[in-house]
mmCIF file of C-alpha atoms in Angstrom:
data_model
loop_
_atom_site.group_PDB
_atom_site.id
_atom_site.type_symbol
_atom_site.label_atom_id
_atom_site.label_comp_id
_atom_site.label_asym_id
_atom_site.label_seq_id
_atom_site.Cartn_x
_atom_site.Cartn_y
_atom_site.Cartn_z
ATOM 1 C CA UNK A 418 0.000 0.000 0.000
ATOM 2 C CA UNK A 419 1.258 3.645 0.484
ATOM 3 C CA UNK A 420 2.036 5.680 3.227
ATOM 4 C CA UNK A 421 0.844 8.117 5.640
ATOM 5 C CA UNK A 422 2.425 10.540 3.786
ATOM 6 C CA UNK A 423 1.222 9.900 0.581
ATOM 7 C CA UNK A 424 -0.726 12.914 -1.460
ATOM 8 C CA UNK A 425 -0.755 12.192 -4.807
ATOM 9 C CA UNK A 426 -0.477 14.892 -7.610
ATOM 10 C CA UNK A 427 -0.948 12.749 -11.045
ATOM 11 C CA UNK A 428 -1.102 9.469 -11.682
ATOM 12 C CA UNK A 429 -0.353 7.326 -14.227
ATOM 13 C CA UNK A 430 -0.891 3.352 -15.682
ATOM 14 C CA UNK A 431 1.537 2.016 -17.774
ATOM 15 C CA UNK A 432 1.973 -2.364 -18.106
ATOM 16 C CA UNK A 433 5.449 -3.598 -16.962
ATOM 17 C CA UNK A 434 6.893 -6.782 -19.595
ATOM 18 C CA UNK A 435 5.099 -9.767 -18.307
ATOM 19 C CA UNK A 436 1.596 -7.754 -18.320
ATOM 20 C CA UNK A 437 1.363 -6.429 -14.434
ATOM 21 C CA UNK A 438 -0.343 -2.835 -14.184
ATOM 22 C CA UNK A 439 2.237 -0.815 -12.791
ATOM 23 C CA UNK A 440 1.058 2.808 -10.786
ATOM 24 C CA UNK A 441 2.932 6.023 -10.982
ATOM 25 C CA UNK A 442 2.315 8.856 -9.266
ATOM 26 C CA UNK A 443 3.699 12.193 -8.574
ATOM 27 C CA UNK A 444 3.954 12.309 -5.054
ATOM 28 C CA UNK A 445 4.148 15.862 -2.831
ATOM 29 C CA UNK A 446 5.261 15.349 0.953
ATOM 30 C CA UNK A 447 3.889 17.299 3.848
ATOM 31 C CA UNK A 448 6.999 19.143 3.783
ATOM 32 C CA UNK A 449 7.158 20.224 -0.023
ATOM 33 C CA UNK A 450 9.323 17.659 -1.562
ATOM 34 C CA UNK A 451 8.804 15.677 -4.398
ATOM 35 C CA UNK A 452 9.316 11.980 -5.372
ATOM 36 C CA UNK A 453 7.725 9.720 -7.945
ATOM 37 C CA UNK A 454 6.486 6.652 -6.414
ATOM 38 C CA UNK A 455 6.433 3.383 -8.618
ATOM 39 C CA UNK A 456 3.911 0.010 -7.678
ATOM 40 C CA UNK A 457 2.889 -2.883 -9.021
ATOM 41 C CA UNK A 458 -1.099 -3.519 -9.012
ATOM 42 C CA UNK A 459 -2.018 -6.829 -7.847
ATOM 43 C CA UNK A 460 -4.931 -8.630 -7.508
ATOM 44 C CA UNK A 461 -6.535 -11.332 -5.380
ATOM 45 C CA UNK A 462 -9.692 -12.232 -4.052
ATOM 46 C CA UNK A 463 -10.237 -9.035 -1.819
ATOM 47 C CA UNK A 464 -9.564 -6.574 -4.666
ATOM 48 C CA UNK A 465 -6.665 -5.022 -5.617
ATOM 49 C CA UNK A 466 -3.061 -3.850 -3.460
ATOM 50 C CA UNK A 467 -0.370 -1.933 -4.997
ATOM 51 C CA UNK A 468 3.163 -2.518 -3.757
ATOM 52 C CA UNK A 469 5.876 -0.299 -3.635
ATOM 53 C CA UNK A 470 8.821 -0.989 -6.134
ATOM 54 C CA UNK A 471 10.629 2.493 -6.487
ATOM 55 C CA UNK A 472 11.049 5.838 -5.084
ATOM 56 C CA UNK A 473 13.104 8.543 -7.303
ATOM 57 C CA UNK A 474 13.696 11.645 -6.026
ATOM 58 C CA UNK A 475 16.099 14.274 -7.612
ATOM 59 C CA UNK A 476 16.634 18.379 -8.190
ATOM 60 C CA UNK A 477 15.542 17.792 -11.759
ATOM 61 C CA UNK A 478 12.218 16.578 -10.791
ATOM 62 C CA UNK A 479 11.670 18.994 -7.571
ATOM 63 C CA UNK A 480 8.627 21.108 -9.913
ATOM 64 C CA UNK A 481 7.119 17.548 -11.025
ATOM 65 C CA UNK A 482 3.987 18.223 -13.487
ATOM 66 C CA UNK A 483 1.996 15.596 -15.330
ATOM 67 C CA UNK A 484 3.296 11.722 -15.373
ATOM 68 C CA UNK A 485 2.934 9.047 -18.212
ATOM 69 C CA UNK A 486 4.220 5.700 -17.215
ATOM 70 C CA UNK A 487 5.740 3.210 -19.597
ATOM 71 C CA UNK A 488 5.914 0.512 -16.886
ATOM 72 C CA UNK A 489 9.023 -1.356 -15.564
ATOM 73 C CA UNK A 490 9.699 1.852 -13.802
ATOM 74 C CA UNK A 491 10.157 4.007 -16.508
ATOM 75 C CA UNK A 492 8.700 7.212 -17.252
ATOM 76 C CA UNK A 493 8.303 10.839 -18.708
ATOM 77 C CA UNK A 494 7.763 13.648 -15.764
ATOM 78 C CA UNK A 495 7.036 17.210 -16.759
ATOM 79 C CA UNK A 496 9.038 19.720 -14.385
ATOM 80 C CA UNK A 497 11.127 23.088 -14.315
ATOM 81 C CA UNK A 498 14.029 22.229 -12.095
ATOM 82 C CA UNK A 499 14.978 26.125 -11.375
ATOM 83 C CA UNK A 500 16.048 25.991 -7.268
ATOM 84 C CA UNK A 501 13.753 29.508 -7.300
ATOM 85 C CA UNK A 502 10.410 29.453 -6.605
ATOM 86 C CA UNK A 503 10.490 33.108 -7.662
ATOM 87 C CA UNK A 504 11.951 32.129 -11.302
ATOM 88 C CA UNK A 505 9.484 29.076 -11.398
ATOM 89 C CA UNK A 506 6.798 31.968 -10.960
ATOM 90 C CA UNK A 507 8.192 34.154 -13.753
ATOM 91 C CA UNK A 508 8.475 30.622 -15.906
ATOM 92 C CA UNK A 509 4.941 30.200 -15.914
ATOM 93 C CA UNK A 510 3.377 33.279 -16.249
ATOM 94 C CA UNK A 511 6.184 35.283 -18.543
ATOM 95 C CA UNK A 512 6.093 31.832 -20.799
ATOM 96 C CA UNK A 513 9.744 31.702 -20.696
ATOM 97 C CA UNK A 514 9.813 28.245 -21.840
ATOM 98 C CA UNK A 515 12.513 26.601 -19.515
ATOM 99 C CA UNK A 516 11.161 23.870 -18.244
ATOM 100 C CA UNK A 517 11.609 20.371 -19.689
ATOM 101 C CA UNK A 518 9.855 16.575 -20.259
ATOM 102 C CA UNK A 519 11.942 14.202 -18.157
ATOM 103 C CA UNK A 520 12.424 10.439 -19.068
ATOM 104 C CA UNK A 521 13.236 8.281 -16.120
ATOM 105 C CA UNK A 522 14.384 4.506 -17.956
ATOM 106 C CA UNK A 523 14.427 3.224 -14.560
ATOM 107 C CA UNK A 524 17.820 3.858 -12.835
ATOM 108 C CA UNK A 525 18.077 7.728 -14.051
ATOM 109 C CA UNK A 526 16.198 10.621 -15.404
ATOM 110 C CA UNK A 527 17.406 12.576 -18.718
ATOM 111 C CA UNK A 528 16.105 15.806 -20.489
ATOM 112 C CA UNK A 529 13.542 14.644 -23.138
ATOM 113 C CA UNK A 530 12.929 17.717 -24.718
ATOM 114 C CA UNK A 531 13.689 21.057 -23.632
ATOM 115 C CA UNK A 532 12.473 24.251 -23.679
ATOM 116 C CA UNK A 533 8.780 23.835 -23.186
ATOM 117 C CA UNK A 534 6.410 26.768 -21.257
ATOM 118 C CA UNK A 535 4.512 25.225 -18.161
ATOM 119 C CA UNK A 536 4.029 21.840 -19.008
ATOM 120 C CA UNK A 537 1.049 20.775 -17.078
ATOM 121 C CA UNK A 538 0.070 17.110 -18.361
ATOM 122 C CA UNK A 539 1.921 14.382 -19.924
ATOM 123 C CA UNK A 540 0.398 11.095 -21.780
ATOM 124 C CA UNK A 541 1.374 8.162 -23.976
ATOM 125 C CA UNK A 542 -0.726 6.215 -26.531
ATOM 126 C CA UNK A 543 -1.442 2.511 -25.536
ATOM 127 C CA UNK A 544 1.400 1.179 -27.919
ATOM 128 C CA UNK A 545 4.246 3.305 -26.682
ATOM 129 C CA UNK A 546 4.278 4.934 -30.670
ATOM 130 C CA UNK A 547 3.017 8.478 -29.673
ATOM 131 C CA UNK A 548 3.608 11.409 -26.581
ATOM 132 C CA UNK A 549 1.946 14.089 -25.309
ATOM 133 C CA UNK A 550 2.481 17.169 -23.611
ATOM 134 C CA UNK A 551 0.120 19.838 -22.648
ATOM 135 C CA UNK A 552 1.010 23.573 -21.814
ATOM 136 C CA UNK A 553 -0.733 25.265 -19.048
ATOM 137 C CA UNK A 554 0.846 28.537 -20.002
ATOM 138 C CA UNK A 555 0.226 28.354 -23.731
ATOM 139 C CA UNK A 556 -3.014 26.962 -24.042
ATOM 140 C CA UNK A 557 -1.479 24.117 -26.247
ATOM 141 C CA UNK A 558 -1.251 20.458 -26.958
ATOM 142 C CA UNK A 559 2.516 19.325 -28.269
ATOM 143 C CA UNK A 560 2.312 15.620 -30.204
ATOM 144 C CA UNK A 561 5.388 13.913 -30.821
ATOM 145 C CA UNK A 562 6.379 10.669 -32.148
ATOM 146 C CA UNK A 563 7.901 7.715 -30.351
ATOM 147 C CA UNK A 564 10.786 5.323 -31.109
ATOM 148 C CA UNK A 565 9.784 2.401 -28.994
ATOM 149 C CA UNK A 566 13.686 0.716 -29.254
ATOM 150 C CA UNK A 567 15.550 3.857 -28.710
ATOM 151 C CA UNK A 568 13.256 6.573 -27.014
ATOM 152 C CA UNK A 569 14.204 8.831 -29.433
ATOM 153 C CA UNK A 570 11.078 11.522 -30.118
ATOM 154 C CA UNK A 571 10.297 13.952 -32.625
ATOM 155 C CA UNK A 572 7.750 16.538 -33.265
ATOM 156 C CA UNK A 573 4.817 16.214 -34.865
ATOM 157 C CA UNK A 574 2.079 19.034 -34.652
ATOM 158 C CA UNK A 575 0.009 21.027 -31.790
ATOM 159 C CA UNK A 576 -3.001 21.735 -31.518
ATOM 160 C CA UNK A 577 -4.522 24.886 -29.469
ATOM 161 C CA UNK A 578 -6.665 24.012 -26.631
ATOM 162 C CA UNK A 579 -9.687 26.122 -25.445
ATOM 163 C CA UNK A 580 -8.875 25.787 -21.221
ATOM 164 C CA UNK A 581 -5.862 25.816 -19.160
ATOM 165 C CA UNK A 582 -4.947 22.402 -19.253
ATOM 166 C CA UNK A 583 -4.314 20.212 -15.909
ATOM 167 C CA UNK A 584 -4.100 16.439 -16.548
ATOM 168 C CA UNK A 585 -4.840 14.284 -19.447
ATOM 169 C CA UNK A 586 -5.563 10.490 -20.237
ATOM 170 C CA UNK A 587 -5.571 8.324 -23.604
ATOM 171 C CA UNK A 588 -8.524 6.154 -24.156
ATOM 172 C CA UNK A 589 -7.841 2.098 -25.104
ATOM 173 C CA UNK A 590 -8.757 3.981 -28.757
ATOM 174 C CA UNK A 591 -5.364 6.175 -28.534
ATOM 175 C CA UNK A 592 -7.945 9.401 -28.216
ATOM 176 C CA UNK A 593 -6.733 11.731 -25.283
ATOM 177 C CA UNK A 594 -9.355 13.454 -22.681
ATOM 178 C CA UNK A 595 -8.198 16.422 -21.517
ATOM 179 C CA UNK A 596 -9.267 18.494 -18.199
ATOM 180 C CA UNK A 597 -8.575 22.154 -16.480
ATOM 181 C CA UNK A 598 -10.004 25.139 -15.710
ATOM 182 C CA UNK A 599 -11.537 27.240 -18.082
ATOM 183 C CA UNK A 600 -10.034 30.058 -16.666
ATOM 184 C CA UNK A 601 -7.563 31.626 -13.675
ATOM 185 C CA UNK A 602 -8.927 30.106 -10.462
ATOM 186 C CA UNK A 603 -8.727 33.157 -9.523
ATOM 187 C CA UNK A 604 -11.333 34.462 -12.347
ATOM 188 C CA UNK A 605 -13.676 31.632 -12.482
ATOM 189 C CA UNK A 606 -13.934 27.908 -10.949
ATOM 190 C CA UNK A 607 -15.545 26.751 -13.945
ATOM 191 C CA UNK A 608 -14.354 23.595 -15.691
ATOM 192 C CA UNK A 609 -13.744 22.379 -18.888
ATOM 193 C CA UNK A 610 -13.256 18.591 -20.408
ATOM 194 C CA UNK A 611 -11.987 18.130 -24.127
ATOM 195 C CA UNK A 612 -11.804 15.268 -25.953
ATOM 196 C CA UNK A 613 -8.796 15.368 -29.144
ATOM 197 C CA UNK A 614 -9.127 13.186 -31.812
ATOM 198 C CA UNK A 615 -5.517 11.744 -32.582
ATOM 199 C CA UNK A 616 -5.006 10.786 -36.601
ATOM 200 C CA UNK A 617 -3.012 7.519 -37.839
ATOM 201 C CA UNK A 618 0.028 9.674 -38.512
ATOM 202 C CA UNK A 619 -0.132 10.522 -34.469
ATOM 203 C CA UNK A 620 -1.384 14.107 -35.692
ATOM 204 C CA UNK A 621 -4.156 15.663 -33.233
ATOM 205 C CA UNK A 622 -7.320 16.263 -35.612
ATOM 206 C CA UNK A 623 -9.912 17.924 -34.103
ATOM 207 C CA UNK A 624 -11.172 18.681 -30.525
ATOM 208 C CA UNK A 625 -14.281 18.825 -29.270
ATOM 209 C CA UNK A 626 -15.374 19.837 -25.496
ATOM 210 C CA UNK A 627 -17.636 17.244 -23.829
ATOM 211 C CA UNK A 628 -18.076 19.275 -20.436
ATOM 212 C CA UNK A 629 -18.244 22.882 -19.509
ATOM 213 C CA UNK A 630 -19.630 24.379 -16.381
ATOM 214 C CA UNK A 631 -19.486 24.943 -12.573
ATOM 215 C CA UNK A 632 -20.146 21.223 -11.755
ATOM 216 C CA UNK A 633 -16.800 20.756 -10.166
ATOM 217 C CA UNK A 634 -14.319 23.543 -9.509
ATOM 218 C CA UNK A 635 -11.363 23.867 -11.790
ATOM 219 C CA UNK A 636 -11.527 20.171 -13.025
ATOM 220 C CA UNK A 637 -7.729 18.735 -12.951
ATOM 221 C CA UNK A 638 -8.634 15.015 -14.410
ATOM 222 C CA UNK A 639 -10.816 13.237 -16.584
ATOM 223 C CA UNK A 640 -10.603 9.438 -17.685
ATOM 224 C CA UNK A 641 -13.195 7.423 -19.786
ATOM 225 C CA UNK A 642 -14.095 3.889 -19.727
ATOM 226 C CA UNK A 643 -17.364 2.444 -20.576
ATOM 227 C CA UNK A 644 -19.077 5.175 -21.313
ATOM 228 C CA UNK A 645 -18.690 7.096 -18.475
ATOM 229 C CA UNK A 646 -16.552 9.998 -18.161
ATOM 230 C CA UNK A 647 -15.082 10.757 -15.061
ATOM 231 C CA UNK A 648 -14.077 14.245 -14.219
ATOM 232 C CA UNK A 649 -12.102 14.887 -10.586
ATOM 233 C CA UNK A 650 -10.962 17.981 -9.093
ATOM 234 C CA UNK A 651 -7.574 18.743 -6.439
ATOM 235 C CA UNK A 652 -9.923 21.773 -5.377
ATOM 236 C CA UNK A 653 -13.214 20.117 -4.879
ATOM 237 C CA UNK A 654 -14.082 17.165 -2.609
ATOM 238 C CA UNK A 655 -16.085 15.301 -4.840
ATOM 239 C CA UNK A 656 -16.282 13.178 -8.611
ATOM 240 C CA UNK A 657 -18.638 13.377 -11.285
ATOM 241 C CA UNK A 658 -19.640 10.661 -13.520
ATOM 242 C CA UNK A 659 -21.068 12.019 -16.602
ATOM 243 C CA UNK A 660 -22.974 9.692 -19.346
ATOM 244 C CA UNK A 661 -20.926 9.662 -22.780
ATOM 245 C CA UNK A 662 -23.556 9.831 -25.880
#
């Protein structure tokens, strides 16, 4: 299981080699640090346990963001490693693009890709092919390729996006749901859901928002499965679970 000091910031599924569901998540201490936290799901007859396998800490990852797991302890964090939380302010709302997508392969993080403004949310496509990055900052959705032997990624297109966005997920479909305010918090506490069509090239081809409104304040997740949609909040103490037509 986890422990007592365990508050979870994003999370993220990936499927280690032999087919276990393995749980990351972006973990922020009572006292302000930051580690990643690594577990393996397993089930029995009671339900299901997770137990621990990692815990990576590090000064590039002490401004962790969004989290896509790859399983087998490997990962992509989005963070701005600048010691100042001063400079980590100006980052953000200047757009001075200096923070970076971090990939973990299990015994040490690199810099993916550099340069980006307030990454915010971080996904990959079921088959490892395809990455995601969203920009709080800019509004916008980055889509990159994937070289599943090497790691290696490369641009592919972005696509504007009509909130601030907080989290994302991709669907068993490779389509990516993607949740955040609709405004500053400080403006509004309305929400706003999107759901991004993703072509065969890994191209994003169209959006379309599926929620909008003061249902849950400044929405900072949404995952779908079975026709439900399921839209959480950081800011609001409850979950909605909204009908897909």
């Amino acid at each position: 299981g986890t422990g007592s000091d365990f508050h979870p910031t994003a999370l993220s599924i990936g499927y280690n080699a032999d087919g276990a569901p393995s749980l990351t998540a972006v973990n922020r201490h009572r006292d302000g640090e930051v580690s990643v936290e690594v577990y393996t799901v397993l089930y029995d007859a009671k339900g299901a346990t997770l137990r621990s396998e990692s815990s990576v800490t590090g000064g590039l990852a002490r401004r962790a963001g969004g989290v896509a797991a790859l399983g087998n302890g490997r990962f992509y964090l989005a963070a701005n490693p600048t010691h100042s939380d001063f400079m980590a302010a100006a980052d953000r709302w200047l757009l001075l693009g200096r923070a970076d997508l971090l990939f973990f392969n299990g015994q040490m993080f690199r810099e993916a890709v550099n340069g980006l403004s307030d990454p915010s949310a971080v996904a990959v496509s079921p088959d490892g092919s395809r990455l995601f990055v969203a920009s709080r900052g800019e509004r916008r959705l980055l889509a990159l390729s994937r070289d599943i032997y090497t790691g290696t990624l490369t641009e592919k297109d972005s696509l504007s996006l009509p909130m601030r966005p907080e989290r994302m997920s991709v669907d068993a479909n490779g389509m990516l749901w993607i949740a955040g305010p609709t405004r500053l918090p400080s403006l509004s506490q309305d929400s706003t859901v999107v759901r991004v069509v993703v072509g065969a090239d890994g191209k994003p081809v169209s959006q379309e928002t599926v929620y909008a409104g003061d249902g849950i304040k400044d929405a900072t997740a949404a995952v779908k499965t079975d026709g439900h949609l399921f839209v959480g909040s950081s800011h609001d103490d409850k979950l909605l679970d909204c009908a897909l037509k």
